[in-house]
mmCIF file of C-alpha atoms and ligand atoms in Angstrom:
data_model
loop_
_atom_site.group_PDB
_atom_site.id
_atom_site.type_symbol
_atom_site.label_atom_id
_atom_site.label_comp_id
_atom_site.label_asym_id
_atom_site.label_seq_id
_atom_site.Cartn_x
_atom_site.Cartn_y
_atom_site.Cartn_z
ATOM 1 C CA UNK M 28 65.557 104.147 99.364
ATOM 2 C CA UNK M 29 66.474 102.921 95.849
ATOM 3 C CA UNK M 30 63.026 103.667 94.834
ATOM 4 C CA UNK M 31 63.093 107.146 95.974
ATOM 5 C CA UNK M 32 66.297 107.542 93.926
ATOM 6 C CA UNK M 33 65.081 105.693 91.172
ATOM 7 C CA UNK M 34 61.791 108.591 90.637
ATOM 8 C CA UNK M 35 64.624 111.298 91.375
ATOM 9 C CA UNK M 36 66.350 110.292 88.739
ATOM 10 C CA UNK M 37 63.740 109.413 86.042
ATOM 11 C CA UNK M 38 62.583 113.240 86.780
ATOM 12 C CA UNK M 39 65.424 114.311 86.280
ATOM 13 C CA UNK M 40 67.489 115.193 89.161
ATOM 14 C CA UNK M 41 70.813 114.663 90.343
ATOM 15 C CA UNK M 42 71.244 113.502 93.906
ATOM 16 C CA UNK M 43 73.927 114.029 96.659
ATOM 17 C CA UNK M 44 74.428 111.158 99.123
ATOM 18 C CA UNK M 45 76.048 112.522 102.462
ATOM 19 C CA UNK M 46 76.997 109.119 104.150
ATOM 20 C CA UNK M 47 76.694 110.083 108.182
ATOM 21 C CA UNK M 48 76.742 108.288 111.484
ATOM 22 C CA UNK M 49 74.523 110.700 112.829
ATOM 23 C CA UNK M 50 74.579 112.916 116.112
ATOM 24 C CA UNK M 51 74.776 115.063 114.112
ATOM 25 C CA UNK M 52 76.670 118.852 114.302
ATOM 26 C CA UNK M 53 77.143 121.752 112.417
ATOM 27 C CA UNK M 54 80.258 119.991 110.547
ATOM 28 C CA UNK M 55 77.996 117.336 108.593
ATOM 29 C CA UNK M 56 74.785 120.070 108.060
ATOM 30 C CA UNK M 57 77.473 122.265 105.802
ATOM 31 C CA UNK M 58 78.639 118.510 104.340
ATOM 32 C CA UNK M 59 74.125 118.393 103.357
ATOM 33 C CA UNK M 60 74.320 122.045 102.864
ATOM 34 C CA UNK M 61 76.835 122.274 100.048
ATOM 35 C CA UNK M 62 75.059 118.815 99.088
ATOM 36 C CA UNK M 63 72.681 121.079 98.423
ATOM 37 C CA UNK M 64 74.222 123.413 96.224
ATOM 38 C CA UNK M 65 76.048 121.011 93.647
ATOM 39 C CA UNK M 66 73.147 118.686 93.255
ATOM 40 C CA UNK M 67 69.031 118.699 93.173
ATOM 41 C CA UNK M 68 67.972 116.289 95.736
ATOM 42 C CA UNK M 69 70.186 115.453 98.820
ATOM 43 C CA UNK M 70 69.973 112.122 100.441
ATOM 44 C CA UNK M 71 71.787 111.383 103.830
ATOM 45 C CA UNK M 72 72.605 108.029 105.418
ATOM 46 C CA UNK M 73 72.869 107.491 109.220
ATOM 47 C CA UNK M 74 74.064 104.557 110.315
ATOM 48 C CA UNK M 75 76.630 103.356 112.870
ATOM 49 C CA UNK M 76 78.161 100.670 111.333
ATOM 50 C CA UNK M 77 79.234 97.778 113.147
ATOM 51 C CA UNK M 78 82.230 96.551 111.122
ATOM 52 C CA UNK M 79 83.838 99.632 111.193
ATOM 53 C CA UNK M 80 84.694 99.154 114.771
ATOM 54 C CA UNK M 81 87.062 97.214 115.821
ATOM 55 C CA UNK M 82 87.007 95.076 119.328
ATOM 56 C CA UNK M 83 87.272 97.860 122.227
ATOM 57 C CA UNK M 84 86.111 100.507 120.426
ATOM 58 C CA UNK M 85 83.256 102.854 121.245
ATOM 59 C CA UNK M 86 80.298 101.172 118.810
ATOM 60 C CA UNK M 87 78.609 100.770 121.784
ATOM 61 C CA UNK M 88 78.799 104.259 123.578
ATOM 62 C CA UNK M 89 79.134 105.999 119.762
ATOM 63 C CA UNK M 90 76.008 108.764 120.705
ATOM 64 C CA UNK M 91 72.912 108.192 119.025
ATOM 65 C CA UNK M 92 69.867 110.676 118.253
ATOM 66 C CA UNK M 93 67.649 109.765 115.692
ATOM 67 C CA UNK M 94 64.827 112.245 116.165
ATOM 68 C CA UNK M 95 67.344 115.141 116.336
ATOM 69 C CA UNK M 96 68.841 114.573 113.175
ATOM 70 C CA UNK M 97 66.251 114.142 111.008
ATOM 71 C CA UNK M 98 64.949 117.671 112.604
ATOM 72 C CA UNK M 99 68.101 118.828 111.782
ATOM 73 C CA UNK M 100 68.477 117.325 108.164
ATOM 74 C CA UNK M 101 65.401 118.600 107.463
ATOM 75 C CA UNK M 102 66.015 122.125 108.677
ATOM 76 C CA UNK M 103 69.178 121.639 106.342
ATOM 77 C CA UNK M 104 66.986 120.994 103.462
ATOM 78 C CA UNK M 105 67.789 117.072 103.383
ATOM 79 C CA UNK M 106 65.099 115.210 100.665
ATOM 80 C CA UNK M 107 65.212 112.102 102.187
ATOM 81 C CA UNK M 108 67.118 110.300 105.326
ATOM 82 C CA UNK M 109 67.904 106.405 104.884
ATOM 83 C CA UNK M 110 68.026 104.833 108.220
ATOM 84 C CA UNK M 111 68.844 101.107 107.492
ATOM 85 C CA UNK M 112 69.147 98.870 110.753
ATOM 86 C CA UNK M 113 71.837 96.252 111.129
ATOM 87 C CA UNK M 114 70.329 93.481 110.467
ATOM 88 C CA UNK M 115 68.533 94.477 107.431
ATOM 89 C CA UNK M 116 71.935 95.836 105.948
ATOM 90 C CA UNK M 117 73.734 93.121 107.047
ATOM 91 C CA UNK M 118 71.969 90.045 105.677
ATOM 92 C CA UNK M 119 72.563 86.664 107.754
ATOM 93 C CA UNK M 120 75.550 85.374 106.296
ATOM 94 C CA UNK M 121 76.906 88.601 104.739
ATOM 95 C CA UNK M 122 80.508 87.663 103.984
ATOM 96 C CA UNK M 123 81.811 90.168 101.195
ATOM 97 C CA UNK M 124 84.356 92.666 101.632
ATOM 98 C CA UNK M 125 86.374 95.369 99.798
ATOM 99 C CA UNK M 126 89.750 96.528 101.068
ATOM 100 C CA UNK M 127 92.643 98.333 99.209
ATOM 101 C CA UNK M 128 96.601 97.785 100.104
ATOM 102 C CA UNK M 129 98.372 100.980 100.580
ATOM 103 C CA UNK M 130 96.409 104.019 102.068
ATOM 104 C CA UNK M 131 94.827 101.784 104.403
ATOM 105 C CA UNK M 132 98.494 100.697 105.962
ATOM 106 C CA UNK M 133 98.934 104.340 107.009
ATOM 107 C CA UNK M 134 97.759 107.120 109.959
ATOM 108 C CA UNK M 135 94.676 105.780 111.203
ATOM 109 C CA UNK M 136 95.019 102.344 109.673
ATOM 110 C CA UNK M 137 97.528 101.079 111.640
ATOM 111 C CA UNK M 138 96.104 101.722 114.704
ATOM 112 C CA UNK M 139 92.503 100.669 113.461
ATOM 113 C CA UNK M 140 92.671 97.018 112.087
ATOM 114 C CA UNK M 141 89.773 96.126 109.601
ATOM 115 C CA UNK M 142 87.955 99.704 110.034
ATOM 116 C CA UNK M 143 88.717 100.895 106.545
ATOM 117 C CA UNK M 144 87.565 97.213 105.093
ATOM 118 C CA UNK M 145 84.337 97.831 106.958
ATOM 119 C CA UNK M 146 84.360 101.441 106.307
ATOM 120 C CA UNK M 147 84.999 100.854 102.477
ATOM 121 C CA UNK M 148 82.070 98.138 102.417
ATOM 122 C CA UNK M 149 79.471 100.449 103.804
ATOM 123 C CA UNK M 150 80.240 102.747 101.799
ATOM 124 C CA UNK M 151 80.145 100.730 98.693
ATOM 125 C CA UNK M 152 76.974 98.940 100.146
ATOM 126 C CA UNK M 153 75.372 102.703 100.561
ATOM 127 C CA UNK M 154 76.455 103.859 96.727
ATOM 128 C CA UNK M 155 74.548 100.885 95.500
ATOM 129 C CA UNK M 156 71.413 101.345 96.965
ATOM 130 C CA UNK M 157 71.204 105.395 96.839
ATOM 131 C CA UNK M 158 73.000 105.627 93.382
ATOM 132 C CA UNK M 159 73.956 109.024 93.815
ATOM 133 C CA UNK M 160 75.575 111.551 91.272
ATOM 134 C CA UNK M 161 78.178 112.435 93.894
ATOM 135 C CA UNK M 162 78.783 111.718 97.532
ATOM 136 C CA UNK M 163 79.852 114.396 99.912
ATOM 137 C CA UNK M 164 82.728 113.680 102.420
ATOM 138 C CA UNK M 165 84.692 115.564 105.130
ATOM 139 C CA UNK M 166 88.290 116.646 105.176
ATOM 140 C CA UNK M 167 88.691 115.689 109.094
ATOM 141 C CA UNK M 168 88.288 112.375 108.226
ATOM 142 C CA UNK M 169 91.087 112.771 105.545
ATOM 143 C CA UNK M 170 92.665 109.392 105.070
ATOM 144 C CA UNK M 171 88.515 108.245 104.499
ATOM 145 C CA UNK M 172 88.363 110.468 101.844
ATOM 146 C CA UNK M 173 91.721 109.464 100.102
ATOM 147 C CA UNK M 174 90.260 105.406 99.939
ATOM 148 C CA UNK M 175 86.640 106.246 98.896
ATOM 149 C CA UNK M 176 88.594 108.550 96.439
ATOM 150 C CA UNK M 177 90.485 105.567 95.102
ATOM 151 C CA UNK M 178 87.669 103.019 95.592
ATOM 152 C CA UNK M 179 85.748 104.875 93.313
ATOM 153 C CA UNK M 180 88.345 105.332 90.427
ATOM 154 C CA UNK M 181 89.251 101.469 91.365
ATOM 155 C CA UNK M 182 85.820 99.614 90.942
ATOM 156 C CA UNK M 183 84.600 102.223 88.127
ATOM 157 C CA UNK M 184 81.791 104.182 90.714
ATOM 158 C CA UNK M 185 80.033 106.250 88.596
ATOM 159 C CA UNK M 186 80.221 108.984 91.270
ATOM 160 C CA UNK M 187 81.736 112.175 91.787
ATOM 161 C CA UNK M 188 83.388 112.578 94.968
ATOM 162 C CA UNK M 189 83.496 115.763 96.874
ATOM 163 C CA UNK M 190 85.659 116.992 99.806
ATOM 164 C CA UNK M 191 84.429 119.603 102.084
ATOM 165 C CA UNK M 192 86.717 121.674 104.855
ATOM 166 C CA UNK M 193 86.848 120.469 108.258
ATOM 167 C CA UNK M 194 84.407 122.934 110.409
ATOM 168 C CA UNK M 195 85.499 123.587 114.018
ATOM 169 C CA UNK M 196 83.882 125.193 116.718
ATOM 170 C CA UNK M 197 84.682 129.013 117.553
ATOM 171 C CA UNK M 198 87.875 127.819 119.789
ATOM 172 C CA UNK M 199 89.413 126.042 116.646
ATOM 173 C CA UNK M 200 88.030 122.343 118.173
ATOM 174 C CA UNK M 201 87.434 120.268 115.097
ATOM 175 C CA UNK M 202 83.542 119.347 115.301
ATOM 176 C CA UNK M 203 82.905 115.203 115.972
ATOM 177 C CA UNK M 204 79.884 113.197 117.392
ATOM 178 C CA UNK M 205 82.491 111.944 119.665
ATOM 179 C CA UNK M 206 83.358 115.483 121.332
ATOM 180 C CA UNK M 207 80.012 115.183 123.427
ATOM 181 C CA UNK M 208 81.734 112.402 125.345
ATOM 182 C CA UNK M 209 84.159 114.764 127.014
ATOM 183 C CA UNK M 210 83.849 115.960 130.283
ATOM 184 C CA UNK M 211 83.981 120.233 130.479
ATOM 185 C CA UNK M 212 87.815 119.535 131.228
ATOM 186 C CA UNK M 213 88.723 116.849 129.048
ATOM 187 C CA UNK M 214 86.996 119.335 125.989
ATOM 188 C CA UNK M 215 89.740 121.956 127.552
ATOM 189 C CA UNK M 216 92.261 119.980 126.753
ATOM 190 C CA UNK M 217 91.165 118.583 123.285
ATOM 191 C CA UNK M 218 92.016 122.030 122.424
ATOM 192 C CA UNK M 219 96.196 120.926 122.438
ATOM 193 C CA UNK M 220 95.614 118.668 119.211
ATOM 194 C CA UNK M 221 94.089 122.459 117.297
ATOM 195 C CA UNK M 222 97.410 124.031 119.266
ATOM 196 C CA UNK M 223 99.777 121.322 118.333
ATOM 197 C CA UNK M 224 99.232 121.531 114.532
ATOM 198 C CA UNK M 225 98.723 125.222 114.122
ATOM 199 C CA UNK M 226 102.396 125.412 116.183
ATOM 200 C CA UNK M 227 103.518 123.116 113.865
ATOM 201 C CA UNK M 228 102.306 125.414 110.826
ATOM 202 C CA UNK M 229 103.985 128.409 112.384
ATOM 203 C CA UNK M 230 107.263 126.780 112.646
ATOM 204 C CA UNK M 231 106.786 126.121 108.775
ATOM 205 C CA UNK M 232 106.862 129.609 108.241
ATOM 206 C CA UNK M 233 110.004 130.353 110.465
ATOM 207 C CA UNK M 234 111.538 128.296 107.639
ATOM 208 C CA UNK M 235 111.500 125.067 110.165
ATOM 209 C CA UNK M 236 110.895 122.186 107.365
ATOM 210 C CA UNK M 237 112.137 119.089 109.013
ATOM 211 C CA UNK M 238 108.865 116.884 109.949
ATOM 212 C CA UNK M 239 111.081 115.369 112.702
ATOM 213 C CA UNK M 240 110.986 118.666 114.515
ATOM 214 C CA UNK M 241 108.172 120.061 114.062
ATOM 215 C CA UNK M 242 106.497 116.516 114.936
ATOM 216 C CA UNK M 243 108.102 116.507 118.494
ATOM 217 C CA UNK M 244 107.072 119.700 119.150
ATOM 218 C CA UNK M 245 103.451 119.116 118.249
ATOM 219 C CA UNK M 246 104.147 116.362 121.197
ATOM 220 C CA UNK M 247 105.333 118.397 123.643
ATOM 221 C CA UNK M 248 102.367 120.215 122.976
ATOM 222 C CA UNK M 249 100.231 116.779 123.680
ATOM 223 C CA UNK M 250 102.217 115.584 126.126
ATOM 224 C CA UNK M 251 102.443 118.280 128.481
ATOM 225 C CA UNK M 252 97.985 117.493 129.003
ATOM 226 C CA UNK M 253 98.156 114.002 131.547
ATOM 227 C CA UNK M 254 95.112 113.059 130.180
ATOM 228 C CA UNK M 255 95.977 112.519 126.402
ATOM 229 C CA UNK M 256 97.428 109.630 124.696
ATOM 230 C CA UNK M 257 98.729 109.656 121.213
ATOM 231 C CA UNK M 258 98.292 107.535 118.555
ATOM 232 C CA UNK M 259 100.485 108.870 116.258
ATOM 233 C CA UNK M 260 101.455 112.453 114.668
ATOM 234 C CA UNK M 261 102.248 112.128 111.039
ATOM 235 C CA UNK M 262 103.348 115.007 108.091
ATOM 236 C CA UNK M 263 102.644 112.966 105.214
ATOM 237 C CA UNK M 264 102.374 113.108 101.368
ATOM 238 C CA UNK M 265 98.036 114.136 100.632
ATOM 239 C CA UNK M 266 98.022 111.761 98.297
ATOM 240 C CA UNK M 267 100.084 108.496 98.736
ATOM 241 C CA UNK M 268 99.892 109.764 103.320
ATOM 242 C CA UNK M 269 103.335 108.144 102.619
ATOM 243 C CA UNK M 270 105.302 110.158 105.795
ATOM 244 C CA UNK M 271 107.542 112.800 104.162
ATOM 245 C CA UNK M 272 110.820 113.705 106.008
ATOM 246 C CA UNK M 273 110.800 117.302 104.866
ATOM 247 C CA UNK M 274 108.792 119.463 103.996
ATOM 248 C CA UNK M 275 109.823 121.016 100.646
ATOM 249 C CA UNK M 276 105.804 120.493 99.117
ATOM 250 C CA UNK M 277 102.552 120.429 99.884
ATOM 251 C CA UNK M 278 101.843 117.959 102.888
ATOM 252 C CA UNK M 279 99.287 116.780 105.767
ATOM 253 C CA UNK M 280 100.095 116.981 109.478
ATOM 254 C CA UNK M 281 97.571 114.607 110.739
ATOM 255 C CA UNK M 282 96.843 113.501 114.364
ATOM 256 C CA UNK M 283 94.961 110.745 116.524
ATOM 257 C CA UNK M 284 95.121 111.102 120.271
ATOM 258 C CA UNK M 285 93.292 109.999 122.980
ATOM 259 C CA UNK M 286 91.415 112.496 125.050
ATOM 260 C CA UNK M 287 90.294 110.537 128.659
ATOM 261 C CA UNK M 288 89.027 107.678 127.265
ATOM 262 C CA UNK M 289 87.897 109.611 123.492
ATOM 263 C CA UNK M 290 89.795 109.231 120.803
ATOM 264 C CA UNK M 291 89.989 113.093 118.740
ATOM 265 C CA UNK M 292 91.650 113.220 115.168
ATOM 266 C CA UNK M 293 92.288 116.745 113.370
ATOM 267 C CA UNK M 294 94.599 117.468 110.462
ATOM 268 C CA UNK M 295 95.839 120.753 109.012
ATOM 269 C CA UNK M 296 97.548 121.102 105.641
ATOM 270 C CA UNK M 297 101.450 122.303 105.538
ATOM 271 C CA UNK M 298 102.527 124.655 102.522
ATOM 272 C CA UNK M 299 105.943 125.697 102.219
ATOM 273 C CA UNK M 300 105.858 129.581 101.386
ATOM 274 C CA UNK M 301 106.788 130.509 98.144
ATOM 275 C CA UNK M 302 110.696 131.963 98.144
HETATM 276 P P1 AMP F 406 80.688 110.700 110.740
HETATM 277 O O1 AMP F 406 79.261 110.848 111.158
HETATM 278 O O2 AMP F 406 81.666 111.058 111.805
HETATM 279 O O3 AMP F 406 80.966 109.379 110.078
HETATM 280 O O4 AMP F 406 80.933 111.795 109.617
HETATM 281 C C1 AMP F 406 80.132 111.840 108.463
HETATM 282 C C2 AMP F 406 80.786 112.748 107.471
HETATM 283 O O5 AMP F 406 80.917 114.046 108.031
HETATM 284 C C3 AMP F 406 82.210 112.304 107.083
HETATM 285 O O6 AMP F 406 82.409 112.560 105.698
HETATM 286 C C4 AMP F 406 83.074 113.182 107.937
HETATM 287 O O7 AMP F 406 84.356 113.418 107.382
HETATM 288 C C5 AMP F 406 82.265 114.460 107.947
HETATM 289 N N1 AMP F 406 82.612 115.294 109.100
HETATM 290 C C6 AMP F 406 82.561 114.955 110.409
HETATM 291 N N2 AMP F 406 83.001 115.963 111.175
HETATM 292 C C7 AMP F 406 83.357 116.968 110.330
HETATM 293 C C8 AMP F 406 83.893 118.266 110.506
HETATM 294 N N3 AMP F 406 84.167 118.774 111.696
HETATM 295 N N4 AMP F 406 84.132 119.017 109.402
HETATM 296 C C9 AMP F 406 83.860 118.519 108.162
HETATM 297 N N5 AMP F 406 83.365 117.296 107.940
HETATM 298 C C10 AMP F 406 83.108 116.526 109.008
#
């Protein structure tokens, strides 16, 4: 892989890393496709990696396709596809990690102990060996972006980092590996999270500001589905995901809840209208 980046760049071109754990949908082709645009070569990485996941968690019964996704990178115009397996990533006695303090220790974080350390590592374990020009990234997974954002700036990555919309399916369903998991019912329901935050942005513009409020009735929304369990539902600052009490600015409505035994997160952006 480093040698393939290494010609790239000695000819000239600027690459695009899109970092991926594959199974891949039509959410991470438009992450390659704009890729595309803003650089020469695209690279991808697909890898499930193992210290992202904490103890309980799906690493196991995360879906995997290899063949299908490097059809479908290449039908996105991917250059090349770097596949690395565990234990060639992951030397014997690999014992270095990087971890930040405060956007960790929100959303996401608190539920998922060590999985932005691990996430963070790979990450900074896949920059080194592609050396990209940028890295593309996905809004869904919003508090991801924020740390690689601030990883970069923090150990001086050479890197420009790129957010791209989340893409949903026709129904408003944010796309994820993980929604093929859900039986046709449970992916009925996974709707309410899509419901729950757009209600929540409607009440915004009946001039309902108080995140308290518009937080519980995003629940109600959640709870009224048996099969759902909620992590948490946050309105939060974009860039410190510090919670914010009202909503007088710019903020993030973010959710985690668990749909049968898959856990779904979405987010939506909340902008007070202009008096
Ligand atoms: P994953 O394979 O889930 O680790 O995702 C790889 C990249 O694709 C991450 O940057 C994600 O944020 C991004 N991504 C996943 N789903 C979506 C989506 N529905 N819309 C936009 N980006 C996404």
């Amino acid at each position: 892989m480093s040698a393939w980046s290494a010609r790239q760049r000695h000819q000239g071109s600027r690459i695009a890393l899109v970092p991926t754990m594959g199974f891949l949908h039509d959410g991470h082709l438009a992450l390659m496709k704009e890729a595309g645009r803003l650089a020469d070569k695209v690279a991808i990485s697909i890898f499930v990696n193992p210290t992202q996941f904490g103890p309980g968690e799906d690493f196991d019964t995360y879906p995997r396709n290899l063949d299908r996704d490097l059809d479908l990178a290449r039908e996105a115009g991917v250059d090349a596809a770097f596949v690395p397996r565990t234990e060639d990533f992951y030397l014997q006695g690999f014992d270095t990690f990087i971890d930040q303090k405060k956007l960790p220790n929100h959303l996401c974080g608190l539920s998922r102990t060590g999985h932005f350390r691990g996430m963070m590592t790979i990450v900074a374990k896949l920059f080194n060996v592609v050396n990209p020009d940028m890295a593309v990234f996905g809004e869904k997974d919003f508090q991801q972006l924020a740390i690689i954002r601030r990883m970069v700036a923090d150990l001086n990555f050479n890197i420009r980092i790129i957010g791209h919309p989340i893409v949903r399916e026709s129904d408003g369903l944010a796309m994820s590996s993980r929604n093929t998991n859900l039986t046709p019912e449970q992916r009925k329901t996974a709707l309410c999270l899509i419901t729950a935050l757009k209600t929540a942005q409607a009440l915004m513009e009946k001039k309902e500001f108080h995140a308290d409020i518009l937080i519980h009735k995003a629940k109600t929304i959640i709870t009224a589905h048996p099969d759902t369990s909620i992590d948490y539902i946050a309105i939060c600052d974009p860039d410190t995901l510090e919670d914010i009490p009202f909503v007088d600015r710019p903020a993030l409505m973010a959710l985690a809840v668990t749909v049968g035994t898959t856990r779904l997160i979405d987010n939506i952006r909340l902008t007070p209208a202009q008096e």
